[in-house]
Coordinates of C-alpha atoms in Angstrom, one line a residue:
M1 CA 5.8 16.6 1.0
P2 CA 7.2 18.9 3.9
S3 CA 10.4 21.2 3.2
K4 CA 13.4 20.8 5.2
V5 CA 15.0 24.3 5.2
N6 CA 18.0 25.2 7.7
Q7 CA 16.8 22.2 9.5
M8 CA 13.2 22.9 10.2
I9 CA 10.5 21.3 8.4
L10 CA 7.7 23.1 7.0
T11 CA 4.3 21.5 7.0
E12 CA 2.5 20.8 4.1
A13 CA -0.1 23.2 4.8
V14 CA 2.5 26.1 4.8
L15 CA 3.8 24.8 1.3
K16 CA 0.2 24.8 0.2
Y17 CA -0.2 28.2 1.4
L18 CA 3.1 29.6 -0.3
S19 CA 2.6 28.2 -3.5
G20 CA -1.1 29.6 -3.9
F21 CA -2.7 26.2 -3.8
P22 CA -6.5 26.5 -4.6
A23 CA -7.9 26.5 -1.0
H24 CA -11.3 25.3 -2.6
L25 CA -10.5 22.2 -4.0
E26 CA -8.8 21.0 -0.2
W27 CA -12.2 21.7 1.2
H28 CA -13.9 20.0 -1.8
Q29 CA -11.8 17.3 -1.3
R30 CA -12.3 16.7 2.1
G31 CA -16.1 17.7 2.4
L32 CA -17.1 20.1 5.1
T33 CA -18.4 17.5 7.5
G34 CA -15.7 14.6 6.5
H35 CA -18.6 12.2 5.8
H36 CA -17.8 12.4 2.2
K37 CA -14.1 12.5 1.8
K38 CA -12.5 11.5 -1.6
D39 CA -10.3 8.3 -1.9
H40 CA -8.8 9.6 -4.4
A41 CA -7.6 13.5 -5.7
N42 CA -9.8 14.3 -8.8
Q43 CA -7.7 15.4 -11.9
E44 CA -8.2 19.3 -11.1
Y45 CA -6.3 18.5 -7.1
Q46 CA -3.8 16.5 -9.0
E47 CA -2.9 18.9 -11.4
A48 CA -2.7 21.8 -8.5
V49 CA -0.3 19.3 -7.0
I50 CA 1.7 19.2 -9.8
L51 CA 1.9 23.1 -10.1
M52 CA 2.4 23.3 -6.4
N53 CA 5.7 21.2 -6.7
E54 CA 7.2 23.0 -9.9
F55 CA 6.5 26.3 -8.2
L56 CA 8.3 25.4 -4.5
G57 CA 10.8 23.8 -6.8
S58 CA 11.6 27.1 -8.8
R59 CA 13.7 30.2 -7.5
E60 CA 10.6 32.5 -6.7
G61 CA 9.5 29.4 -4.9
Q62 CA 12.8 28.8 -2.6
L63 CA 12.9 32.7 -1.9
K64 CA 9.3 32.3 -0.8
I65 CA 10.4 29.3 1.5
S66 CA 13.3 31.0 2.9
D67 CA 11.6 34.3 3.7
F68 CA 8.8 32.4 5.5
S69 CA 11.3 29.9 7.3
T70 CA 13.7 32.9 8.5
E71 CA 10.3 34.8 10.3
V72 CA 9.5 31.3 11.5
L73 CA 12.8 30.9 13.3
S74 CA 12.6 34.2 14.8
V75 CA 9.1 33.3 16.0
C76 CA 10.4 30.2 17.4
Q77 CA 13.2 31.6 19.3
E78 CA 10.5 33.9 20.7
L79 CA 8.1 31.3 21.9
K80 CA 10.8 29.3 23.8
K81 CA 11.2 32.3 26.1
R82 CA 7.6 31.4 27.2
S83 CA 6.7 35.0 27.4
K84 CA 3.3 35.6 28.1
D85 CA 3.4 39.0 26.0
F86 CA 4.6 38.0 22.8
I87 CA 1.8 36.9 20.6
R88 CA 0.1 40.5 21.6
V89 CA 3.4 42.2 20.5
Y90 CA 3.3 40.0 17.5
L91 CA 0.1 40.0 16.4
G92 CA -1.7 43.0 18.1
P93 CA -4.8 42.5 20.4
K94 CA -6.5 39.8 18.4
K95 CA -8.9 37.6 19.7
F96 CA -8.4 33.8 19.4
Y97 CA -11.5 31.7 19.2
F98 CA -10.3 27.8 19.5
I99 CA -12.9 25.4 18.8
V100 CA -12.1 22.3 21.1
G101 CA -14.1 19.1 22.1
A102 CA -13.9 15.5 21.6
M103 CA -14.6 14.7 17.7
R104 CA -18.2 14.5 16.2
S105 CA -19.4 16.7 19.0
G106 CA -20.4 19.9 16.6
G107 CA -17.1 21.2 16.4
T108 CA -17.2 21.6 12.6
Y109 CA -20.6 23.2 12.4
L110 CA -19.5 25.8 15.3
F111 CA -16.6 26.6 13.3
T112 CA -18.3 27.7 10.5
E113 CA -21.2 30.1 12.1
C114 CA -18.0 31.5 14.0
C115 CA -16.4 32.2 11.2
K116 CA -19.7 33.7 9.7
A117 CA -20.3 36.0 12.6
H118 CA -16.7 37.3 12.2
H119 CA -17.1 38.0 8.4
I120 CA -14.3 35.1 7.5
D121 CA -14.2 33.2 4.3
Y122 CA -12.5 30.2 5.8
T123 CA -13.2 28.3 1.9
Q124 CA -10.6 30.8 0.8
M125 CA -8.0 29.6 3.6
N126 CA -5.8 26.4 3.5
L127 CA -8.2 23.7 5.3
Q128 CA -5.1 22.5 7.6
M129 CA -4.2 26.0 9.0
V130 CA -8.2 26.6 10.2
H131 CA -9.7 22.9 10.7
D132 CA -7.8 19.9 12.3
G133 CA -4.6 20.0 10.6
V134 CA -1.8 22.2 12.2
P135 CA -0.4 21.5 14.8
S136 CA -0.3 17.8 14.6
Y137 CA -2.2 15.9 17.0
A138 CA 0.9 14.0 18.3
N139 CA 2.8 17.1 18.8
L140 CA 0.0 18.1 21.0
V141 CA -0.5 15.1 22.9
F142 CA 2.9 14.7 23.9
W143 CA 3.7 18.3 24.3
Q144 CA 5.5 18.0 27.8
Q145 CA 8.3 15.5 26.0
P146 CA 10.9 17.3 24.7
P147 CA 11.3 15.8 21.3
Y148 CA 7.5 16.9 20.7
Y149 CA 7.5 20.1 22.4
E150 CA 10.2 21.4 20.3
K151 CA 8.4 20.1 17.4
L152 CA 5.3 22.1 18.5
L153 CA 6.4 25.3 18.9
I154 CA 8.0 25.2 15.3
E155 CA 4.4 24.3 14.1
L156 CA 2.8 26.9 16.2
A157 CA 5.6 29.2 15.0
Q158 CA 4.6 28.4 11.2
W159 CA 0.8 29.1 12.0
L160 CA 1.3 32.2 13.9
V161 CA 3.4 33.3 10.9
W162 CA 0.7 32.5 8.5
V163 CA -1.8 34.2 11.0
K164 CA 0.1 37.4 10.5
N165 CA 0.0 37.1 6.6
V166 CA -3.2 36.0 6.1
F167 CA -5.5 37.8 9.3
T168 CA -4.0 41.3 8.6
H169 CA -7.6 43.0 8.5
H170 CA -9.5 40.9 10.9
D171 CA -9.6 41.3 14.5
V172 CA -10.6 37.6 15.1
I173 CA -9.2 34.3 14.3
V174 CA -11.4 30.9 14.2
H175 CA -9.3 27.7 14.4
K176 CA -10.9 24.3 15.3
R177 CA -8.1 21.7 16.4
I178 CA -9.6 18.8 18.7
G179 CA -5.8 17.7 19.6
L180 CA -5.8 21.3 21.5
A181 CA -7.8 19.5 24.4
H182 CA -4.5 18.0 25.7
A183 CA -2.3 21.1 25.4
L184 CA -4.2 23.8 26.7
P185 CA -1.8 24.5 29.8
L186 CA 0.5 25.8 27.1
W187 CA -1.8 27.5 24.9
D188 CA -3.4 29.5 28.1
H189 CA 0.1 30.4 29.0
L190 CA 0.9 32.1 25.5
F191 CA -2.5 33.4 24.5
G192 CA -3.7 34.5 27.7
D193 CA -6.7 36.4 27.9
Q194 CA -6.8 37.0 24.3
A195 CA -7.9 33.3 23.9
H196 CA -11.6 32.2 23.8
Y197 CA -12.0 28.2 24.1
L198 CA -15.3 26.9 22.9
V199 CA -15.7 23.6 24.2
T200 CA -18.2 21.3 22.3
L201 CA -19.8 18.5 24.5
R202 CA -21.8 15.2 22.8
H203 CA -22.9 11.8 24.3
P204 CA -19.9 10.0 24.1
L205 CA -22.1 6.8 22.6
T206 CA -23.5 8.8 19.6
S207 CA -20.2 10.5 19.0
S208 CA -18.7 7.3 18.8
E209 CA -21.3 6.1 16.5
S210 CA -20.8 8.7 14.3
F211 CA -17.0 8.7 14.3
A212 CA -17.3 4.8 13.1
R213 CA -19.4 5.9 10.1
M214 CA -17.6 8.8 9.0
E215 CA -14.2 6.6 9.3
K216 CA -15.4 3.1 8.2
L217 CA -14.1 1.7 11.4
S218 CA -15.0 -2.1 12.3
T219 CA -16.8 -2.0 15.8
Q220 CA -16.4 -5.9 15.8
N221 CA -12.5 -6.3 14.7
E222 CA -10.4 -4.9 17.9
K223 CA -7.4 -4.5 16.2
L224 CA -8.9 -2.3 13.6
A225 CA -11.1 -0.4 16.3
S226 CA -9.3 2.7 16.9
P227 CA -6.6 5.1 15.5
L228 CA -3.1 4.0 16.2
L229 CA -2.2 7.2 17.9
W230 CA -4.7 6.5 20.6
E231 CA -2.9 3.3 21.7
K232 CA 0.1 5.2 22.2
F233 CA -1.3 7.7 24.8
I234 CA -4.4 6.9 26.0
P235 CA -3.4 3.6 28.4
A236 CA -0.8 5.8 29.6
K237 CA -3.0 8.6 30.5
L238 CA -5.5 6.2 32.1
G239 CA -2.8 4.2 34.0
I240 CA -3.3 0.7 32.4
K241 CA -1.1 -1.3 30.4
N242 CA -1.8 -1.2 26.6
S243 CA -2.2 -5.0 26.7
E244 CA -5.3 -4.6 28.8
W245 CA -6.4 -1.7 27.0
L246 CA -6.2 -3.6 23.4
K247 CA -8.8 -6.0 24.9
K248 CA -11.5 -3.4 24.9
N249 CA -13.8 -2.9 22.0
Y250 CA -14.2 -0.1 20.0
F251 CA -17.1 1.9 21.9
E252 CA -15.0 1.1 25.2
R253 CA -11.9 2.8 23.4
F254 CA -14.2 5.2 22.6
L255 CA -15.2 6.2 26.0
D256 CA -11.6 6.2 27.0
Y257 CA -11.0 8.8 24.3
W258 CA -13.5 10.9 25.4
F259 CA -13.2 10.6 29.1
I260 CA -9.2 11.8 28.3
S261 CA -10.0 14.5 26.2
Y262 CA -12.6 16.5 28.8
K263 CA -10.5 15.2 31.5
D264 CA -7.2 16.9 30.5
I265 CA -9.7 20.5 29.1
I266 CA -10.9 20.7 32.8
S267 CA -7.3 20.0 34.6
A268 CA -5.7 23.0 32.8
S269 CA -8.3 24.9 34.7
P270 CA -8.1 28.1 36.1
Y271 CA -7.7 29.4 32.8
K272 CA -6.7 33.2 31.9
G273 CA -8.3 32.9 28.6
H274 CA -12.2 32.4 28.3
L275 CA -13.8 28.9 28.1
A276 CA -17.6 27.8 27.7
F277 CA -18.9 24.4 27.5
I278 CA -21.4 24.0 24.7
P279 CA -24.0 21.1 24.6
Y280 CA -24.6 19.6 21.3
E281 CA -28.3 19.7 21.8
K282 CA -27.6 23.7 22.1
L283 CA -25.5 24.4 19.5
S284 CA -28.1 26.4 17.5
D285 CA -28.9 28.4 20.5
Y286 CA -25.2 29.1 21.0
V287 CA -24.9 30.6 17.6
L288 CA -28.3 32.7 17.4
N289 CA -27.6 34.1 21.0
E290 CA -24.2 34.3 21.5
L291 CA -22.7 34.5 18.2
K292 CA -25.7 36.5 17.0
V293 CA -25.9 34.8 13.5
S294 CA -29.4 35.3 12.5
D295 CA -29.3 33.6 9.5
S296 CA -27.3 30.5 10.9
S297 CA -27.3 27.2 8.6
P298 CA -29.8 24.6 10.3
F299 CA -28.1 22.2 12.8
M300 CA -29.8 18.9 12.6
I301 CA -30.0 16.6 15.5
T302 CA -31.3 13.2 15.1
P303 CA -31.8 10.8 18.5
Y304 CA -30.0 7.6 18.3
E305 CA -31.7 4.4 19.4
P306 CA -29.4 2.0 22.1
N307 CA -26.8 0.0 20.3
P308 CA -27.0 -3.3 22.0
S309 CA -22.8 -3.2 21.6
W310 CA -22.9 -0.2 23.8
P311 CA -21.2 -0.4 27.1
H312 CA -23.3 -0.9 30.3
P313 CA -25.1 2.9 31.2
D314 CA -23.4 2.2 34.7
H315 CA -19.9 2.7 33.3
V316 CA -20.9 6.0 31.1
N317 CA -22.7 7.3 34.1
K318 CA -19.4 6.8 36.1
L319 CA -17.5 8.7 33.4
F320 CA -20.0 11.5 33.5
A321 CA -20.0 11.5 37.5
V322 CA -15.8 12.0 37.6
L323 CA -15.5 14.5 35.1
N324 CA -18.7 16.8 37.1
Q325 CA -16.9 16.1 40.5
L326 CA -13.7 17.1 38.8
G327 CA -15.2 20.2 36.9
T328 CA -16.7 21.0 40.4
L329 CA -13.5 21.2 42.2
M330 CA -12.1 23.4 39.2
N331 CA -14.9 25.7 39.2
L332 CA -15.9 24.7 36.0
S333 CA -19.8 23.2 35.4
F334 CA -19.8 19.8 33.4
P335 CA -22.8 17.9 33.0
K336 CA -24.0 15.3 34.8
E337 CA -25.8 13.8 31.9
M338 CA -26.6 14.2 28.0
P339 CA -29.1 13.3 25.6
L340 CA -28.4 10.7 23.4
C341 CA -28.5 12.8 19.9

């Protein structure tokens, strides 16, 4: 569905925004937590897609695409200059709350409560623009490689133009994107002290159980045990061969993903922006005491029983120790352990 205009790719999320695609249909299709994603689009959603495509092919739609693309190209050229002041000049003195942290660590709950705290109705906004969609994960992971860097700047430019159009009456922008964990040096340079990085923390083994259930992943069949993108970057970051990594089972691979995510976050320190680690079991306290949301939704925490298939505790403890020591070196406090919840 991406549209190529003047050699630039507009994301599906942008095209949905430009066409006025009903945002509530996207949220309904996914389900807030991701546990109840619809396998097939319902009739209303399918009809909306048809109307969107018809509009984008019309003269009015093409004009909208052209105008938006022209603005994006201009913003992209400024981003290439790596000016630390451009975003402040372009959008004004807004605050950006970027919610990062490994998957299944409470980020969606924090996203919804952060939006509530700042009077943002996220259900009226295109899902992929605010919740794990734009920029794409691959472009964030490989941002230091030229082809991906160019694509990332184009996607970021589209997001910034969208923010300028949508958040005209808001001083705060909330954006959940777990892939940002791997590109924070660039984000911190561009957003500076306007950025607040809220990093959710959860025990990797309970996170892995939650992710497997959500994605219906097999924890036994090693060939189907993890997202394909992990194979493209995790072994390289660990300094091991792909063949060696592929011998690992699902839980071992998730541990590697979890470790790399937080290692990249810690390694990007010191930050010009503001970074806070928020443990899973303390999310409700953070929402009440820091975000000042008195009518927050309940956050249910269920203790997990150890799974016999989990890696040996010594291996998990070693990863905690490495991250804790790295955090100490970078003046960040990463916990030595986490509860199984």
